[in-house]
PDB file of N, CA and C in Angstrom:
ATOM      1  N   GLN A1301      91.512 118.281 124.483  1.00 76.00           N
ATOM      2  CA  GLN A1301      92.555 118.782 125.350  1.00 76.00           C
ATOM      3  C   GLN A1301      92.019 119.956 126.173  1.00 76.00           C
ATOM      4  N   HIS A1302      91.269 120.822 125.525  1.00 71.00           N
ATOM      5  CA  HIS A1302      90.739 121.980 126.235  1.00 71.00           C
ATOM      6  C   HIS A1302      89.825 121.554 127.385  1.00 71.00           C
ATOM      7  N   MET A1303      89.023 120.513 127.162  1.00 73.00           N
ATOM      8  CA  MET A1303      88.120 120.043 128.207  1.00 73.00           C
ATOM      9  C   MET A1303      88.901 119.557 129.425  1.00 73.00           C
ATOM     10  N   PHE A1304      90.005 118.864 129.197  1.00 71.00           N
ATOM     11  CA  PHE A1304      90.780 118.336 130.311  1.00 71.00           C
ATOM     12  C   PHE A1304      91.517 119.444 131.058  1.00 71.00           C
ATOM     13  N   LYS A1305      92.035 120.409 130.326  1.00 74.00           N
ATOM     14  CA  LYS A1305      92.772 121.497 130.970  1.00 74.00           C
ATOM     15  C   LYS A1305      91.851 122.422 131.750  1.00 74.00           C
ATOM     16  N   LEU A1306      90.649 122.642 131.234  1.00 71.00           N
ATOM     17  CA  LEU A1306      89.708 123.539 131.910  1.00 71.00           C
ATOM     18  C   LEU A1306      88.891 122.812 132.964  1.00 71.00           C
ATOM     19  N   LYS A1307      89.008 121.526 133.033  1.00 71.00           N
ATOM     20  CA  LYS A1307      88.287 120.646 133.944  1.00 71.00           C
ATOM     21  C   LYS A1307      86.835 120.507 133.518  1.00 71.00           C
ATOM     22  N   ILE A1308      86.384 119.312 133.516  1.00 71.00           N
ATOM     23  CA  ILE A1308      85.006 119.009 133.164  1.00 71.00           C
ATOM     24  C   ILE A1308      84.163 119.218 134.413  1.00 71.00           C
ATOM     25  N   VAL A1309      83.148 120.035 134.306  1.00 71.00           N
ATOM     26  CA  VAL A1309      82.270 120.300 135.440  1.00 71.00           C
ATOM     27  C   VAL A1309      81.040 119.417 135.286  1.00 71.00           C
ATOM     28  N   MET A1310      80.873 118.539 136.238  1.00 71.00           N
ATOM     29  CA  MET A1310      79.719 117.656 136.219  1.00 71.00           C
ATOM     30  C   MET A1310      78.474 118.475 136.554  1.00 71.00           C
ATOM     31  N   PRO A1311      77.339 118.203 135.905  1.00 73.00           N
ATOM     32  CA  PRO A1311      76.120 118.955 136.216  1.00 73.00           C
ATOM     33  C   PRO A1311      75.758 118.885 137.698  1.00 73.00           C
ATOM     34  N   ALA A1312      76.048 117.769 138.331  1.00 75.00           N
ATOM     35  CA  ALA A1312      75.728 117.616 139.758  1.00 75.00           C
ATOM     36  C   ALA A1312      76.572 118.524 140.642  1.00 75.00           C
ATOM     37  N   HIS A1313      77.609 119.127 140.085  1.00 76.00           N
ATOM     38  CA  HIS A1313      78.470 120.011 140.864  1.00 76.00           C
ATOM     39  C   HIS A1313      77.686 121.174 141.474  1.00 76.00           C
ATOM     40  N   PHE A1314      76.579 121.517 140.858  1.00 77.00           N
ATOM     41  CA  PHE A1314      75.800 122.656 141.335  1.00 77.00           C
ATOM     42  C   PHE A1314      74.714 122.257 142.347  1.00 77.00           C
ATOM     43  N   LEU A1315      74.665 120.980 142.714  1.00 76.00           N
ATOM     44  CA  LEU A1315      73.681 120.531 143.707  1.00 76.00           C
ATOM     45  C   LEU A1315      73.913 121.212 145.046  1.00 76.00           C
ATOM     46  N   ARG A1316      72.844 121.406 145.751  1.00 74.00           N
ATOM     47  CA  ARG A1316      72.945 121.939 147.102  1.00 74.00           C
ATOM     48  C   ARG A1316      71.761 121.436 147.905  1.00 74.00           C
ATOM     49  N   ALA A1317      71.958 121.304 149.180  1.00 74.00           N
ATOM     50  CA  ALA A1317      70.854 120.982 150.075  1.00 74.00           C
ATOM     51  C   ALA A1317      70.143 122.288 150.392  1.00 74.00           C
ATOM     52  N   SER A1318      68.892 122.207 150.758  1.00 76.00           N
ATOM     53  CA  SER A1318      68.148 123.429 151.056  1.00 76.00           C
ATOM     54  C   SER A1318      68.866 124.230 152.135  1.00 76.00           C
ATOM     55  N   GLY A1319      69.016 125.516 151.872  1.00 77.00           N
ATOM     56  CA  GLY A1319      69.675 126.401 152.822  1.00 77.00           C
ATOM     57  C   GLY A1319      71.190 126.402 152.746  1.00 77.00           C
ATOM     58  N   GLU A1320      71.766 125.593 151.855  1.00 76.00           N
ATOM     59  CA  GLU A1320      73.220 125.493 151.731  1.00 76.00           C
ATOM     60  C   GLU A1320      73.695 126.228 150.480  1.00 76.00           C
ATOM     61  N   GLU A1321      75.004 126.470 150.412  1.00 76.00           N
ATOM     62  CA  GLU A1321      75.587 127.100 149.232  1.00 76.00           C
ATOM     63  C   GLU A1321      75.656 126.110 148.076  1.00 76.00           C
ATOM     64  N   ARG A1322      75.534 126.644 146.872  1.00 74.00           N
ATOM     65  CA  ARG A1322      75.608 125.806 145.668  1.00 74.00           C
ATOM     66  C   ARG A1322      76.987 125.151 145.589  1.00 74.00           C
ATOM     67  N   GLY A1323      77.009 123.862 145.303  1.00 69.00           N
ATOM     68  CA  GLY A1323      78.254 123.134 145.150  1.00 69.00           C
ATOM     69  C   GLY A1323      78.723 122.403 146.392  1.00 69.00           C
ATOM     70  N   THR A1324      78.221 122.745 147.546  1.00 73.00           N
ATOM     71  CA  THR A1324      78.692 122.091 148.770  1.00 73.00           C
ATOM     72  C   THR A1324      78.207 120.650 148.864  1.00 73.00           C
ATOM     73  N   LEU A1325      77.060 120.367 148.336  1.00 81.00           N
ATOM     74  CA  LEU A1325      76.524 119.010 148.399  1.00 81.00           C
ATOM     75  C   LEU A1325      77.311 118.067 147.496  1.00 81.00           C
ATOM     76  N   PHE A1326      77.741 118.554 146.334  1.00 80.00           N
ATOM     77  CA  PHE A1326      78.480 117.700 145.403  1.00 80.00           C
ATOM     78  C   PHE A1326      79.771 117.192 146.027  1.00 80.00           C
ATOM     79  N   ASP A1327      80.495 118.057 146.715  1.00 79.00           N
ATOM     80  CA  ASP A1327      81.755 117.630 147.337  1.00 79.00           C
ATOM     81  C   ASP A1327      81.513 116.515 148.352  1.00 79.00           C
ATOM     82  N   ALA A1328      80.484 116.678 149.173  1.00 81.00           N
ATOM     83  CA  ALA A1328      80.163 115.656 150.171  1.00 81.00           C
ATOM     84  C   ALA A1328      79.706 114.368 149.488  1.00 81.00           C
ATOM     85  N   PHE A1329      78.888 114.517 148.456  1.00 81.00           N
ATOM     86  CA  PHE A1329      78.387 113.358 147.723  1.00 81.00           C
ATOM     87  C   PHE A1329      79.537 112.624 147.024  1.00 81.00           C
ATOM     88  N   SER A1330      80.457 113.367 146.434  1.00 81.00           N
ATOM     89  CA  SER A1330      81.617 112.775 145.769  1.00 81.00           C
ATOM     90  C   SER A1330      82.488 112.016 146.767  1.00 81.00           C
ATOM     91  N   ASP A1331      82.735 112.619 147.932  1.00 82.00           N
ATOM     92  CA  ASP A1331      83.504 111.936 148.975  1.00 82.00           C
ATOM     93  C   ASP A1331      82.827 110.633 149.386  1.00 82.00           C
ATOM     94  N   ALA A1332      81.499 110.691 149.555  1.00 84.00           N
ATOM     95  CA  ALA A1332      80.756 109.495 149.958  1.00 84.00           C
ATOM     96  C   ALA A1332      80.853 108.412 148.887  1.00 84.00           C
ATOM     97  N   ALA A1333      80.708 108.788 147.630  1.00 84.00           N
ATOM     98  CA  ALA A1333      80.785 107.817 146.527  1.00 84.00           C
ATOM     99  C   ALA A1333      82.160 107.163 146.481  1.00 84.00           C
ATOM    100  N   GLN A1334      83.203 107.938 146.703  1.00 84.00           N
ATOM    101  CA  GLN A1334      84.552 107.364 146.696  1.00 84.00           C
ATOM    102  C   GLN A1334      84.779 106.496 147.928  1.00 84.00           C
ATOM    103  N   ARG A1335      84.263 106.934 149.070  1.00 86.00           N
ATOM    104  CA  ARG A1335      84.465 106.188 150.313  1.00 86.00           C
ATOM    105  C   ARG A1335      83.865 104.785 150.225  1.00 86.00           C
ATOM    106  N   ILE A1336      82.712 104.655 149.562  1.00 85.00           N
ATOM    107  CA  ILE A1336      82.063 103.341 149.462  1.00 85.00           C
ATOM    108  C   ILE A1336      82.327 102.667 148.109  1.00 85.00           C
ATOM    109  N   ASN A1337      83.259 103.242 147.339  1.00 86.00           N
ATOM    110  CA  ASN A1337      83.705 102.679 146.057  1.00 86.00           C
ATOM    111  C   ASN A1337      82.601 102.549 145.013  1.00 86.00           C
ATOM    112  N   VAL A1338      81.667 103.488 145.011  1.00 87.00           N
ATOM    113  CA  VAL A1338      80.632 103.502 143.978  1.00 87.00           C
ATOM    114  C   VAL A1338      81.199 104.063 142.691  1.00 87.00           C
ATOM    115  N   TYR A1339      81.868 105.193 142.779  1.00 86.00           N
ATOM    116  CA  TYR A1339      82.525 105.804 141.629  1.00 86.00           C
ATOM    117  C   TYR A1339      83.730 106.554 142.155  1.00 86.00           C
ATOM    118  N   THR A1340      84.899 106.091 141.775  1.00 87.00           N
ATOM    119  CA  THR A1340      86.123 106.674 142.298  1.00 87.00           C
ATOM    120  C   THR A1340      86.931 107.331 141.185  1.00 87.00           C
ATOM    121  N   ALA A1341      87.954 108.033 141.578  1.00 87.00           N
ATOM    122  CA  ALA A1341      88.872 108.630 140.603  1.00 87.00           C
ATOM    123  C   ALA A1341      89.483 107.532 139.727  1.00 87.00           C
ATOM    124  N   PHE A1342      89.686 106.366 140.297  1.00 91.00           N
ATOM    125  CA  PHE A1342      90.275 105.265 139.531  1.00 91.00           C
ATOM    126  C   PHE A1342      89.311 104.732 138.466  1.00 91.00           C
ATOM    127  N   ASP A1343      87.999 104.823 138.726  1.00 91.00           N
ATOM    128  CA  ASP A1343      87.017 104.462 137.701  1.00 91.00           C
ATOM    129  C   ASP A1343      87.125 105.432 136.522  1.00 91.00           C
ATOM    130  N   TYR A1344      87.249 106.712 136.826  1.00 88.00           N
ATOM    131  CA  TYR A1344      87.389 107.744 135.797  1.00 88.00           C
ATOM    132  C   TYR A1344      88.647 107.493 134.963  1.00 88.00           C
ATOM    133  N   ILE A1345      89.728 107.167 135.629  1.00 93.00           N
ATOM    134  CA  ILE A1345      90.994 106.882 134.940  1.00 93.00           C
ATOM    135  C   ILE A1345      90.834 105.661 134.038  1.00 93.00           C
ATOM    136  N   ASP A1346      90.175 104.634 134.532  1.00 95.00           N
ATOM    137  CA  ASP A1346      89.951 103.419 133.739  1.00 95.00           C
ATOM    138  C   ASP A1346      89.122 103.728 132.492  1.00 95.00           C
ATOM    139  N   ILE A1347      88.100 104.545 132.643  1.00 93.00           N
ATOM    140  CA  ILE A1347      87.273 104.946 131.501  1.00 93.00           C
ATOM    141  C   ILE A1347      88.124 105.683 130.476  1.00 93.00           C
ATOM    142  N   MET A1348      88.952 106.601 130.942  1.00 92.00           N
ATOM    143  CA  MET A1348      89.812 107.354 130.024  1.00 92.00           C
ATOM    144  C   MET A1348      90.744 106.420 129.257  1.00 92.00           C
ATOM    145  N   ARG A1349      91.355 105.478 129.947  1.00 96.00           N
ATOM    146  CA  ARG A1349      92.269 104.540 129.280  1.00 96.00           C
ATOM    147  C   ARG A1349      91.533 103.722 128.215  1.00 96.00           C
ATOM    148  N   LYS A1350      90.339 103.280 128.540  1.00 96.00           N
ATOM    149  CA  LYS A1350      89.565 102.486 127.578  1.00 96.00           C
ATOM    150  C   LYS A1350      89.163 103.316 126.364  1.00 96.00           C
ATOM    151  N   LEU A1351      88.800 104.569 126.577  1.00 94.00           N
ATOM    152  CA  LEU A1351      88.432 105.431 125.452  1.00 94.00           C
ATOM    153  C   LEU A1351      89.638 105.723 124.561  1.00 94.00           C
ATOM    154  N   ILE A1352      90.768 106.013 125.179  1.00 95.00           N
ATOM    155  CA  ILE A1352      91.986 106.271 124.405  1.00 95.00           C
ATOM    156  C   ILE A1352      92.331 105.059 123.546  1.00 95.00           C
ATOM    157  N   GLU A1353      92.183 103.875 124.113  1.00 96.00           N
ATOM    158  CA  GLU A1353      92.457 102.644 123.354  1.00 96.00           C
ATOM    159  C   GLU A1353      91.418 102.434 122.252  1.00 96.00           C
ATOM    160  N   ALA A1354      90.135 102.617 122.587  1.00 96.00           N
ATOM    161  CA  ALA A1354      89.070 102.412 121.598  1.00 96.00           C
ATOM    162  C   ALA A1354      89.183 103.414 120.447  1.00 96.00           C
ATOM    163  N   TRP A1355      89.547 104.626 120.762  1.00 94.00           N
ATOM    164  CA  TRP A1355      89.692 105.667 119.732  1.00 94.00           C
ATOM    165  C   TRP A1355      91.019 105.535 118.982  1.00 94.00           C
ATOM    166  N   GLN A1356      91.893 104.680 119.480  1.00 96.00           N
ATOM    167  CA  GLN A1356      93.213 104.456 118.887  1.00 96.00           C
ATOM    168  C   GLN A1356      93.955 105.775 118.654  1.00 96.00           C
ATOM    169  N   LEU A1357      93.979 106.591 119.675  1.00 94.00           N
ATOM    170  CA  LEU A1357      94.631 107.897 119.560  1.00 94.00           C
ATOM    171  C   LEU A1357      96.107 107.779 119.197  1.00 94.00           C
ATOM    172  N   ASP A1358      96.738 106.712 119.645  1.00 93.00           N
ATOM    173  CA  ASP A1358      98.163 106.550 119.349  1.00 93.00           C
ATOM    174  C   ASP A1358      98.438 106.251 117.867  1.00 93.00           C
ATOM    175  N   LYS A1359      97.402 105.901 117.125  1.00 95.00           N
ATOM    176  CA  LYS A1359      97.577 105.559 115.711  1.00 95.00           C
ATOM    177  C   LYS A1359      97.203 106.697 114.763  1.00 95.00           C
ATOM    178  N   ILE A1360      96.685 107.781 115.285  1.00 94.00           N
ATOM    179  CA  ILE A1360      96.297 108.909 114.432  1.00 94.00           C
ATOM    180  C   ILE A1360      97.555 109.593 113.923  1.00 94.00           C
ATOM    181  N   SER A1361      97.591 109.811 112.627  1.00 92.00           N
ATOM    182  CA  SER A1361      98.763 110.453 112.023  1.00 92.00           C
ATOM    183  C   SER A1361      98.309 111.651 111.196  1.00 92.00           C
ATOM    184  N   GLY A1362      99.288 112.407 110.702  1.00 94.00           N
ATOM    185  CA  GLY A1362      98.989 113.555 109.862  1.00 94.00           C
ATOM    186  C   GLY A1362      98.473 114.763 110.625  1.00 94.00           C
ATOM    187  N   LEU A1363      98.746 114.810 111.919  1.00 95.00           N
ATOM    188  CA  LEU A1363      98.270 115.928 112.738  1.00 95.00           C
ATOM    189  C   LEU A1363      99.209 117.124 112.622  1.00 95.00           C
ATOM    190  N   ASN A1364      98.637 118.308 112.743  1.00 95.00           N
ATOM    191  CA  ASN A1364      99.503 119.488 112.808  1.00 95.00           C
ATOM    192  C   ASN A1364     100.115 119.556 114.205  1.00 95.00           C
ATOM    193  N   ALA A1365     101.007 120.490 114.439  1.00 94.00           N
ATOM    194  CA  ALA A1365     101.739 120.571 115.711  1.00 94.00           C
ATOM    195  C   ALA A1365     100.810 120.747 116.903  1.00 94.00           C
ATOM    196  N   GLU A1366      99.784 121.575 116.741  1.00 93.00           N
ATOM    197  CA  GLU A1366      98.851 121.818 117.848  1.00 93.00           C
ATOM    198  C   GLU A1366      98.061 120.558 118.189  1.00 93.00           C
ATOM    199  N   ALA A1367      97.598 119.857 117.164  1.00 93.00           N
ATOM    200  CA  ALA A1367      96.833 118.625 117.384  1.00 93.00           C
ATOM    201  C   ALA A1367      97.714 117.524 117.970  1.00 93.00           C
ATOM    202  N   GLU A1368      98.953 117.465 117.532  1.00 94.00           N
ATOM    203  CA  GLU A1368      99.904 116.480 118.072  1.00 94.00           C
ATOM    204  C   GLU A1368     100.121 116.725 119.565  1.00 94.00           C
ATOM    205  N   LYS A1369     100.297 117.987 119.928  1.00 93.00           N
ATOM    206  CA  LYS A1369     100.483 118.355 121.337  1.00 93.00           C
ATOM    207  C   LYS A1369      99.243 118.010 122.151  1.00 93.00           C
ATOM    208  N   ALA A1370      98.066 118.262 121.594  1.00 91.00           N
ATOM    209  CA  ALA A1370      96.809 117.942 122.281  1.00 91.00           C
ATOM    210  C   ALA A1370      96.669 116.437 122.484  1.00 91.00           C
ATOM    211  N   ARG A1371      96.997 115.663 121.440  1.00 93.00           N
ATOM    212  CA  ARG A1371      96.917 114.200 121.553  1.00 93.00           C
ATOM    213  C   ARG A1371      97.877 113.691 122.618  1.00 93.00           C
ATOM    214  N   ASP A1372      99.103 114.225 122.623  1.00 93.00           N
ATOM    215  CA  ASP A1372     100.081 113.799 123.625  1.00 93.00           C
ATOM    216  C   ASP A1372      99.586 114.108 125.037  1.00 93.00           C
ATOM    217  N   TYR A1373      98.961 115.250 125.209  1.00 92.00           N
ATOM    218  CA  TYR A1373      98.419 115.636 126.510  1.00 92.00           C
ATOM    219  C   TYR A1373      97.349 114.635 126.950  1.00 92.00           C
ATOM    220  N   ILE A1374      96.437 114.309 126.036  1.00 92.00           N
ATOM    221  CA  ILE A1374      95.354 113.368 126.357  1.00 92.00           C
ATOM    222  C   ILE A1374      95.919 111.980 126.643  1.00 92.00           C
ATOM    223  N   MET A1375      96.904 111.550 125.889  1.00 94.00           N
ATOM    224  CA  MET A1375      97.495 110.229 126.088  1.00 94.00           C
ATOM    225  C   MET A1375      98.159 110.117 127.466  1.00 94.00           C
ATOM    226  N   LYS A1376      98.721 111.199 127.968  1.00 94.00           N
ATOM    227  CA  LYS A1376      99.405 111.193 129.268  1.00 94.00           C
ATOM    228  C   LYS A1376      98.451 111.448 130.429  1.00 94.00           C
ATOM    229  N   PHE A1377      97.254 111.907 130.121  1.00 92.00           N
ATOM    230  CA  PHE A1377      96.310 112.314 131.154  1.00 92.00           C
ATOM    231  C   PHE A1377      95.973 111.222 132.177  1.00 92.00           C
ATOM    232  N   PRO A1378      95.658 109.993 131.754  1.00 94.00           N
ATOM    233  CA  PRO A1378      95.317 108.967 132.750  1.00 94.00           C
ATOM    234  C   PRO A1378      96.445 108.697 133.754  1.00 94.00           C
ATOM    235  N   ASP A1379      97.690 108.634 133.287  1.00 96.00           N
ATOM    236  CA  ASP A1379      98.804 108.394 134.214  1.00 96.00           C
ATOM    237  C   ASP A1379      98.969 109.558 135.181  1.00 96.00           C
ATOM    238  N   ARG A1380      98.790 110.775 134.677  1.00 93.00           N
ATOM    239  CA  ARG A1380      98.874 111.968 135.539  1.00 93.00           C
ATOM    240  C   ARG A1380      97.771 111.921 136.609  1.00 93.00           C
ATOM    241  N   MET A1381      96.554 111.598 136.183  1.00 91.00           N
ATOM    242  CA  MET A1381      95.435 111.504 137.133  1.00 91.00           C
ATOM    243  C   MET A1381      95.658 110.381 138.138  1.00 91.00           C
ATOM    244  N   ASP A1382      96.267 109.294 137.691  1.00 94.00           N
ATOM    245  CA  ASP A1382      96.559 108.176 138.587  1.00 94.00           C
ATOM    246  C   ASP A1382      97.502 108.619 139.703  1.00 94.00           C
ATOM    247  N   ARG A1383      98.550 109.350 139.339  1.00 94.00           N
ATOM    248  CA  ARG A1383      99.492 109.843 140.357  1.00 94.00           C
ATOM    249  C   ARG A1383      98.798 110.794 141.334  1.00 94.00           C
ATOM    250  N   ILE A1384      97.964 111.675 140.818  1.00 91.00           N
ATOM    251  CA  ILE A1384      97.235 112.621 141.672  1.00 91.00           C
ATOM    252  C   ILE A1384      96.259 111.875 142.576  1.00 91.00           C
ATOM    253  N   SER A1385      95.535 110.907 142.013  1.00 88.00           N
ATOM    254  CA  SER A1385      94.523 110.164 142.762  1.00 88.00           C
ATOM    255  C   SER A1385      95.110 109.360 143.906  1.00 88.00           C
ATOM    256  N   GLN A1386      96.331 108.907 143.747  1.00 88.00           N
ATOM    257  CA  GLN A1386      96.967 108.137 144.808  1.00 88.00           C
ATOM    258  C   GLN A1386      97.257 108.995 146.043  1.00 88.00           C
ATOM    259  N   ARG A1387      97.293 110.310 145.850  1.00 90.00           N
ATOM    260  CA  ARG A1387      97.555 111.216 146.980  1.00 90.00           C
ATOM    261  C   ARG A1387      96.276 111.735 147.634  1.00 90.00           C
ATOM    262  N   ILE A1388      95.128 111.476 147.016  1.00 83.00           N
ATOM    263  CA  ILE A1388      93.861 111.963 147.562  1.00 83.00           C
ATOM    264  C   ILE A1388      93.537 111.215 148.848  1.00 83.00           C
ATOM    265  N   VAL A1389      93.174 111.964 149.851  1.00 81.00           N
ATOM    266  CA  VAL A1389      92.767 111.364 151.120  1.00 81.00           C
ATOM    267  C   VAL A1389      91.264 111.591 151.276  1.00 81.00           C
ATOM    268  N   ILE A1390      90.523 110.505 151.302  1.00 80.00           N
ATOM    269  CA  ILE A1390      89.073 110.574 151.474  1.00 80.00           C
ATOM    270  C   ILE A1390      88.788 110.418 152.959  1.00 80.00           C
ATOM    271  N   PRO A1391      88.057 111.358 153.555  1.00 76.00           N
ATOM    272  CA  PRO A1391      87.746 111.242 154.984  1.00 76.00           C
ATOM    273  C   PRO A1391      87.021 109.924 155.286  1.00 76.00           C
ATOM    274  N   GLU A1392      87.371 109.322 156.404  1.00 79.00           N
ATOM    275  CA  GLU A1392      86.742 108.053 156.774  1.00 79.00           C
ATOM    276  C   GLU A1392      85.264 108.219 157.102  1.00 79.00           C
ATOM    277  N   VAL A1393      84.937 109.348 157.682  1.00 78.00           N
ATOM    278  CA  VAL A1393      83.550 109.634 158.058  1.00 78.00           C
ATOM    279  C   VAL A1393      83.144 110.919 157.348  1.00 78.00           C
ATOM    280  N   GLY A1394      81.992 110.877 156.725  1.00 75.00           N
ATOM    281  CA  GLY A1394      81.522 112.048 156.001  1.00 75.00           C
ATOM    282  C   GLY A1394      80.345 112.699 156.693  1.00 75.00           C
ATOM    283  N   PRO A1395      79.835 113.740 156.081  1.00 74.00           N
ATOM    284  CA  PRO A1395      78.688 114.434 156.661  1.00 74.00           C
ATOM    285  C   PRO A1395      77.426 113.590 156.561  1.00 74.00           C
ATOM    286  N   GLN A1396      76.483 113.880 157.402  1.00 76.00           N
ATOM    287  CA  GLN A1396      75.167 113.250 157.315  1.00 76.00           C
ATOM    288  C   GLN A1396      74.342 114.038 156.319  1.00 76.00           C
ATOM    289  N   PHE A1397      73.714 113.362 155.403  1.00 75.00           N
ATOM    290  CA  PHE A1397      72.849 114.025 154.446  1.00 75.00           C
ATOM    291  C   PHE A1397      71.472 114.194 155.084  1.00 75.00           C
ATOM    292  N   LYS A1398      70.905 115.368 154.948  1.00 70.00           N
ATOM    293  CA  LYS A1398      69.635 115.698 155.605  1.00 70.00           C
ATOM    294  C   LYS A1398      68.500 114.741 155.241  1.00 70.00           C
ATOM    295  N   TRP A1399      68.497 114.269 154.004  1.00 70.00           N
ATOM    296  CA  TRP A1399      67.378 113.446 153.543  1.00 70.00           C
ATOM    297  C   TRP A1399      67.559 111.968 153.881  1.00 70.00           C
ATOM    298  N   LEU A1400      68.717 111.582 154.432  1.00 70.00           N
ATOM    299  CA  LEU A1400      68.921 110.198 154.824  1.00 70.00           C
ATOM    300  C   LEU A1400      68.769 110.062 156.331  1.00 70.00           C
ATOM    301  N   VAL A1401      67.827 109.256 156.716  1.00 65.00           N
ATOM    302  CA  VAL A1401      67.575 109.033 158.133  1.00 65.00           C
ATOM    303  C   VAL A1401      67.686 107.539 158.377  1.00 65.00           C
ATOM    304  N   PRO A1402      68.553 107.122 159.296  1.00 63.00           N
ATOM    305  CA  PRO A1402      68.678 105.685 159.576  1.00 63.00           C
ATOM    306  C   PRO A1402      67.330 105.075 159.959  1.00 63.00           C
ATOM    307  N   ALA A1403      67.106 103.845 159.544  1.00 61.00           N
ATOM    308  CA  ALA A1403      65.843 103.153 159.829  1.00 61.00           C
ATOM    309  C   ALA A1403      65.562 103.090 161.329  1.00 61.00           C
ATOM    310  N   THR A1404      66.572 103.004 162.145  1.00 65.00           N
ATOM    311  CA  THR A1404      66.364 102.913 163.599  1.00 65.00           C
ATOM    312  C   THR A1404      65.921 104.244 164.181  1.00 65.00           C
ATOM    313  N   ALA A1405      66.112 105.345 163.476  1.00 56.00           N
ATOM    314  CA  ALA A1405      65.732 106.669 163.998  1.00 56.00           C
ATOM    315  C   ALA A1405      64.279 107.013 163.693  1.00 56.00           C
ATOM    316  N   LYS A1406      63.617 106.211 162.881  1.00 54.00           N
ATOM    317  CA  LYS A1406      62.221 106.522 162.497  1.00 54.00           C
ATOM    318  C   LYS A1406      61.259 106.095 163.549  1.00 54.00           C
TER     319      LYS A1406
END
């Protein structure tokens, strides 16, 4: 529960292009990945649903109040993320990455 509330920071979040601020490259890269459907918020949601099912979180019993609240939070997380993800607007055109040069430009 703590990981979800504090947000999981992907190691790539700290990527940067030379001369750029740390973290700016990750946002552009994430937008590009979602735009071309390589890895989207919906993939993340699907993974969460599969893990919750595989771990059978709904069948765990004997939890104290804090653990019960944490489990309920995790169980509701995919639906919450789904609602948020449906409102995300991915730009149709993204930035050009410095290291990618079209074959026709060479």
